[in-house]
Coordinates of C-alpha atoms in Angstrom, one line a residue:
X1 CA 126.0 31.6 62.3
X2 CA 122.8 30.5 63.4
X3 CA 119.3 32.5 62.8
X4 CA 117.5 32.9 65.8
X5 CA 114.0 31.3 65.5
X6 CA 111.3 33.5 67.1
X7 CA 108.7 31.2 69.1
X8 CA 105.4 33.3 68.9
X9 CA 101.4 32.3 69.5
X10 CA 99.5 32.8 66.3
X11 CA 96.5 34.4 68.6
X12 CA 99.1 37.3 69.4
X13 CA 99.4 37.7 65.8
X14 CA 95.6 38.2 65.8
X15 CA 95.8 40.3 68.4
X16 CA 98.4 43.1 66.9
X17 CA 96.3 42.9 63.8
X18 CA 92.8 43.4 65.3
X19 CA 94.3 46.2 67.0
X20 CA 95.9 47.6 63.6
X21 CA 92.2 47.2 61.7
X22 CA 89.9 48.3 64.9
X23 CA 92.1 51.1 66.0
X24 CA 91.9 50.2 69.5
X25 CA 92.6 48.1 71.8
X26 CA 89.1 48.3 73.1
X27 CA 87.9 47.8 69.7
X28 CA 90.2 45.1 69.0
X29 CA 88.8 42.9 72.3
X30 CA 85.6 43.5 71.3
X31 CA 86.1 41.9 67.7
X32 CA 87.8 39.0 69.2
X33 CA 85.7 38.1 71.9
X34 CA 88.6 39.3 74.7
X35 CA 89.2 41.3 77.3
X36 CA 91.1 44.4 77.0
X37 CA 93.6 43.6 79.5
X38 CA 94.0 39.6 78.2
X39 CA 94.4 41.3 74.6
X40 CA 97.0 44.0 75.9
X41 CA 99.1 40.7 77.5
X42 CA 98.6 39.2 74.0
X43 CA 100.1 42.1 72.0
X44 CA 102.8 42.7 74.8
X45 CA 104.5 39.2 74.4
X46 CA 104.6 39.1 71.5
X47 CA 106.6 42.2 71.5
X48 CA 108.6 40.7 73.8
X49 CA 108.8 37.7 71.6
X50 CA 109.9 39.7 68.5
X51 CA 112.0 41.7 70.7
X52 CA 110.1 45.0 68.8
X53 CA 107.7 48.0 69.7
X54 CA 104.7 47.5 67.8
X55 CA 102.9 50.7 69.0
X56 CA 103.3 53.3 70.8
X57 CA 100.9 55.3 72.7
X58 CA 100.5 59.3 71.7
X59 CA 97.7 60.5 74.2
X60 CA 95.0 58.5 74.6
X61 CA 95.9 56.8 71.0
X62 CA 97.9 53.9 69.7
X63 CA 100.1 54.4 66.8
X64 CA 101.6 52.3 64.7
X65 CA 105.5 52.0 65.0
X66 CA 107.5 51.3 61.7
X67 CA 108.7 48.1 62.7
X68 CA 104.6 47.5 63.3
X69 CA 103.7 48.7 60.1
X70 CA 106.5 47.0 57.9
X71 CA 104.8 43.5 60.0
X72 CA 101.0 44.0 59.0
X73 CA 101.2 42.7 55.4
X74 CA 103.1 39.7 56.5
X75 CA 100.8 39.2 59.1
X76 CA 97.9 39.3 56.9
X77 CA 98.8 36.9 54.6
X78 CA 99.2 34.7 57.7
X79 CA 95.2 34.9 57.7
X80 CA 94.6 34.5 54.5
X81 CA 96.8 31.4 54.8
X82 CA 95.2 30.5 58.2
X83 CA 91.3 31.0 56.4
X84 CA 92.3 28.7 53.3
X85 CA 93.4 26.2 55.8
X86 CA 90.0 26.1 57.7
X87 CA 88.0 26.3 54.5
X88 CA 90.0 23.3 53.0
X89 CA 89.0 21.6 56.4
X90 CA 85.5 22.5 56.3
X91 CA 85.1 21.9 52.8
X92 CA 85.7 17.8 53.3
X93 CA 83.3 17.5 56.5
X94 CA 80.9 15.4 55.4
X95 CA 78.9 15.5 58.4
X96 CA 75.1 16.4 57.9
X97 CA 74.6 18.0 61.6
X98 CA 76.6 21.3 62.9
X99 CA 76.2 25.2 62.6
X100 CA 75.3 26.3 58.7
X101 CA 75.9 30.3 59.0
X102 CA 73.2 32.5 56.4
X103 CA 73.8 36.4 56.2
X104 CA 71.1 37.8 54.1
X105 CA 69.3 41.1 54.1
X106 CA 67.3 41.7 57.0
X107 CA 64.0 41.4 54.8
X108 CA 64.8 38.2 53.6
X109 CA 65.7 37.0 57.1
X110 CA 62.4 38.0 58.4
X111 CA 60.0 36.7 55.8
X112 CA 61.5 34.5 53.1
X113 CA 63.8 32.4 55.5
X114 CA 61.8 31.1 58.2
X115 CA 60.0 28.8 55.8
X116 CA 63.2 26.9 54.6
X117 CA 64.3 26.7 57.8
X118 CA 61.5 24.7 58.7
X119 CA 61.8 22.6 55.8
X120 CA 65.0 21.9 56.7
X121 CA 64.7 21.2 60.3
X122 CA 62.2 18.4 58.6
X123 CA 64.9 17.3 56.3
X124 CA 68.2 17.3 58.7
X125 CA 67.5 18.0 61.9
X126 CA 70.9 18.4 63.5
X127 CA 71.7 21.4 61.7
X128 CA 71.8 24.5 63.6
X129 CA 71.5 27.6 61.7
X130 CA 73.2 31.2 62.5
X131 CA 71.3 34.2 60.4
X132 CA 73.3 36.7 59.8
X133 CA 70.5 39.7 58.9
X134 CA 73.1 42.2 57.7
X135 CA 72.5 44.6 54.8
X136 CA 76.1 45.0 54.3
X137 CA 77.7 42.4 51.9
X138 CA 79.7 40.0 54.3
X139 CA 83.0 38.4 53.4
X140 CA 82.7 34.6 53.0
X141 CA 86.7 34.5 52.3
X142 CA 86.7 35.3 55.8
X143 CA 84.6 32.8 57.3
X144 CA 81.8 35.3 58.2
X145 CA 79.2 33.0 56.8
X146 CA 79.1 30.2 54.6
X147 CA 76.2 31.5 52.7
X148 CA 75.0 34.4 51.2
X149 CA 71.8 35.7 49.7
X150 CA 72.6 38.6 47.6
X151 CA 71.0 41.4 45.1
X152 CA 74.3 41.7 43.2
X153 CA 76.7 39.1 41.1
X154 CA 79.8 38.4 43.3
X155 CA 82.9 38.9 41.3
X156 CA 85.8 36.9 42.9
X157 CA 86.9 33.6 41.5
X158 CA 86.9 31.7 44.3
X159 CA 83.0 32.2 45.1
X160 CA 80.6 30.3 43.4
X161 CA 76.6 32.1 42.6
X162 CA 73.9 30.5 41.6
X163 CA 71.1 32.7 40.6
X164 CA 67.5 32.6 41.2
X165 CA 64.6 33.8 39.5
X166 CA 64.3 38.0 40.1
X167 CA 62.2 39.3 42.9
X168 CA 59.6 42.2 41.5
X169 CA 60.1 45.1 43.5
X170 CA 56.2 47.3 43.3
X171 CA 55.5 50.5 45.0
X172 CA 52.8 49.7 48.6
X173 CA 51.3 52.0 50.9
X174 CA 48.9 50.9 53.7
X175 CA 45.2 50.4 53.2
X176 CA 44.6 53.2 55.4
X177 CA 47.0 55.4 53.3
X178 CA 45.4 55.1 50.5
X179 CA 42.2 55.8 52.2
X180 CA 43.0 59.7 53.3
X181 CA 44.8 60.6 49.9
X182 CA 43.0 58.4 47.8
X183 CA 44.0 56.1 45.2
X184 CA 46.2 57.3 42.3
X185 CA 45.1 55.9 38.4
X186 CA 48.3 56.9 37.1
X187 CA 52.1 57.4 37.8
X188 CA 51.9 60.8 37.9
X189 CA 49.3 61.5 40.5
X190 CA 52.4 60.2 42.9
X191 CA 54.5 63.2 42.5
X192 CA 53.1 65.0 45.9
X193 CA 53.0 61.6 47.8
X194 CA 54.8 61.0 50.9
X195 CA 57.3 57.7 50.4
X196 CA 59.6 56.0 53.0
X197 CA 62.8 55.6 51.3
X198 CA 66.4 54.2 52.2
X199 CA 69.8 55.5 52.9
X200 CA 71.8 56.7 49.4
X201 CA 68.5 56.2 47.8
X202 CA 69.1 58.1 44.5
X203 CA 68.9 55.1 42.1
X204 CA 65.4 54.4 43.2
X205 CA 64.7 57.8 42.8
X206 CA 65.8 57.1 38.9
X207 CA 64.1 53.8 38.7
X208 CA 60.8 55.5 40.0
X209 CA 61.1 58.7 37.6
X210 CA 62.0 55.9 34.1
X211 CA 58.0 54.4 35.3
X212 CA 56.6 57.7 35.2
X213 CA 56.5 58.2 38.8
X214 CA 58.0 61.4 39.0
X215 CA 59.1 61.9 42.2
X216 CA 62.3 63.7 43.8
X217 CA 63.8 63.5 46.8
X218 CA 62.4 65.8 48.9
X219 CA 59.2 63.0 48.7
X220 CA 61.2 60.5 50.9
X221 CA 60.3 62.2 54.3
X222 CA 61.3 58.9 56.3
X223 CA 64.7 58.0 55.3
X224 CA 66.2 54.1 56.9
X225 CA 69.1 51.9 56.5
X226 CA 66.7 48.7 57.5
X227 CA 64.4 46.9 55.0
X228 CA 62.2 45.8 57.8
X229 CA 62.0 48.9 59.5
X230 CA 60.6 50.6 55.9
X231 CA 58.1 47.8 55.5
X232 CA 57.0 48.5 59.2
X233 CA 56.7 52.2 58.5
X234 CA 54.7 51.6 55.0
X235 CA 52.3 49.2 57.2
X236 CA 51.8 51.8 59.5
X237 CA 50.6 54.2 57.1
X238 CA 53.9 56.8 57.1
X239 CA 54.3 56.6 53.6
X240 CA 54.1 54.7 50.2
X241 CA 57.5 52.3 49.6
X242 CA 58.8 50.2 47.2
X243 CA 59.5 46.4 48.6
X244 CA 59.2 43.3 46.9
X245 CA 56.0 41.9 45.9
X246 CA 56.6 38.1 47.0
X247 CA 56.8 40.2 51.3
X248 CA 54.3 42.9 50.7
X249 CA 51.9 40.1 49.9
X250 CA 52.3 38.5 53.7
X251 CA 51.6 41.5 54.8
X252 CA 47.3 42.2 54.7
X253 CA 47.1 45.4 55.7
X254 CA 49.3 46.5 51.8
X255 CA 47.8 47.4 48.7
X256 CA 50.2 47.5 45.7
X257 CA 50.1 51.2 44.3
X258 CA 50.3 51.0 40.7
X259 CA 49.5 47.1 39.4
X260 CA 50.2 48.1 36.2
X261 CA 53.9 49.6 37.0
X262 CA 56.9 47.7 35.3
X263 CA 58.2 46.0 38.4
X264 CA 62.0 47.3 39.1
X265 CA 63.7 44.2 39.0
X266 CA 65.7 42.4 42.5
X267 CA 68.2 39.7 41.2
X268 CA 68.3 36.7 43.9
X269 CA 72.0 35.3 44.3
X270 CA 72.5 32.3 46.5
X271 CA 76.6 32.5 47.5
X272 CA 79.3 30.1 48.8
X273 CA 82.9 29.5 49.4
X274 CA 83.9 27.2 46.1
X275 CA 85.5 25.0 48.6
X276 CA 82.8 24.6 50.9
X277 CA 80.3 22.8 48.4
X278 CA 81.8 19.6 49.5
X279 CA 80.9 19.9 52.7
X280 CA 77.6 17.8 53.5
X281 CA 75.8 19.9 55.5
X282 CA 76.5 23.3 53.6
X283 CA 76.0 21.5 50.4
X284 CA 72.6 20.2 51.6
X285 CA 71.6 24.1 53.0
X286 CA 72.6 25.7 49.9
X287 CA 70.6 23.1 47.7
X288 CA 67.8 23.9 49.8
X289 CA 67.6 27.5 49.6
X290 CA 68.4 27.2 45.5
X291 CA 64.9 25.1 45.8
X292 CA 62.6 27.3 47.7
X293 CA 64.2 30.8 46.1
X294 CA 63.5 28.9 42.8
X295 CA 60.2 28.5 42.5
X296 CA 57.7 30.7 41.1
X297 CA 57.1 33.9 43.1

């Protein structure tokens, strides 16, 4: 007796599992660049090719059938065997021109980028850069970028770090701040002051109190997920923040609080696929950033 061999499109495997991770269909065709209807004809012939139901549809939702959910682990490692393939591709290109994708903190995208990137547009000049300014910590197993700049050591074996020197992290306020309420001698003359702080923000609430800066959090009256939007609220004279020393210096219209405060320290990580360092152009970005973020600060 002969097995039957099921004939099926590896983009309606994609598909079925979008849907699975996103919830939706809607969701699901929005992650993968597709229609809803194209990705409904995906998921449906490939039903038709399994000869199962994959979902079924309980009101205005889509539920998981058992046959569906007994295929989503084997259809995940699919991706993970579909990813090492294309990093194992990428990672012998040896071509110093193509896209280089960067996800860093929005902060760093806005002030500490743009400078490399002109360096490099000096130094290879078909390289087209995607920046990825995401405060979120981006899966490069996954292809999302092919470098990141991170605050925190990555743990997984197949990612490679190299770290940079720290970036000093001072409390500013605006020049015109400082003006109305004065300017504070000591730490402790801060524990009335209005600050802009950050979503989850109860380590730098610790961090400020260990320096004498007793604060709580009832002084963060302007609360953000954004880097960029705190530094724009700081300049415009909201509140005091704490940022790093190497932006708030672009920035005129700043005045750093407390000069004589022990800096909370930043660690810089540059990140990368292990496999992808043998890649030219990658190779040639990531040396480039380990220059610039090296230097003194």
């Amino acid at each position: 007796m002969t097995e039957r061999v099921i004939d099926f499109d590896w983009n309606q495997m994609r598909a079925f599992l979008a849907t699975v991770e996103r919830g939706s269909l809607s969701a699901a065709a929005r992650a993968l660049g597709l229609t809803q209807p194209t990705l409904s004809r995906q998921i449906a012939a490939l039903e038709q090719a399994l000869g199962l139901l994959l979902f079924e549809r309980v009101g205005r939702r889509l539920v998981l059938t058992a046959a569906g959910g007994q295929l989503v682990e084997q259809v995940k490692i699919m991706r993970a065997a579909a990813d090492r393939i294309g990093l194992a591709a990428s990672g012998q290109s040896q071509a110093s021109e193509g896209l280089v994708r960067i996800t860093s903190s929005d902060i760093v995208a806005a002030y500490l980028l743009p400078p490399v990137l002109a360096r490099l547009r000096e130094v290879a000049p078909g390289i087209v850069v995607e920046v990825i300014a995401s405060n979120s910590i981006d899966d490069l197993m996954r292809r999302e970028a092919d470098i990141a700049i991170r605050h925190v050591q990555p743990d997984h074996p197949d990612l490679i770090a190299r770290r940079c020197p720290d970036s000093a992290v001072m409390i500013y306020a605006a020049s015109t701040l400082l003006d109305r309420l004065g300017r504070p001698g000591k730490a402790a003359a801060l524990a009335e002051a209005p600050f802009v702080g950050f979503v989850q923000g109860e380590s730098l609430v610790a961090e400020l109190n260990a320096r004498g800066v007793l604060v709580a959090q009832e002084n963060f009256r302007w609360i953000t997920n954004s880097f960029v939007a705190s530094l724009e609220m700081v300049r415009q004279g909201l509140g005091m923040g704490v940022m790093f020393s190497e932006v708030a210096e672009l920035v005129p219209e700043l005045e750093c609080v407390l000069p004589e405060m022990k800096p909370i320290v930043a660690p810089m990580w540059l990140v990368a696929h292990r496999e992808l360092q043998s890649s030219k152009r990658i190779r040639l970005v990531f040396d480039l950033l380990v220059e610039a973020f090296s230097r003194p600060r």
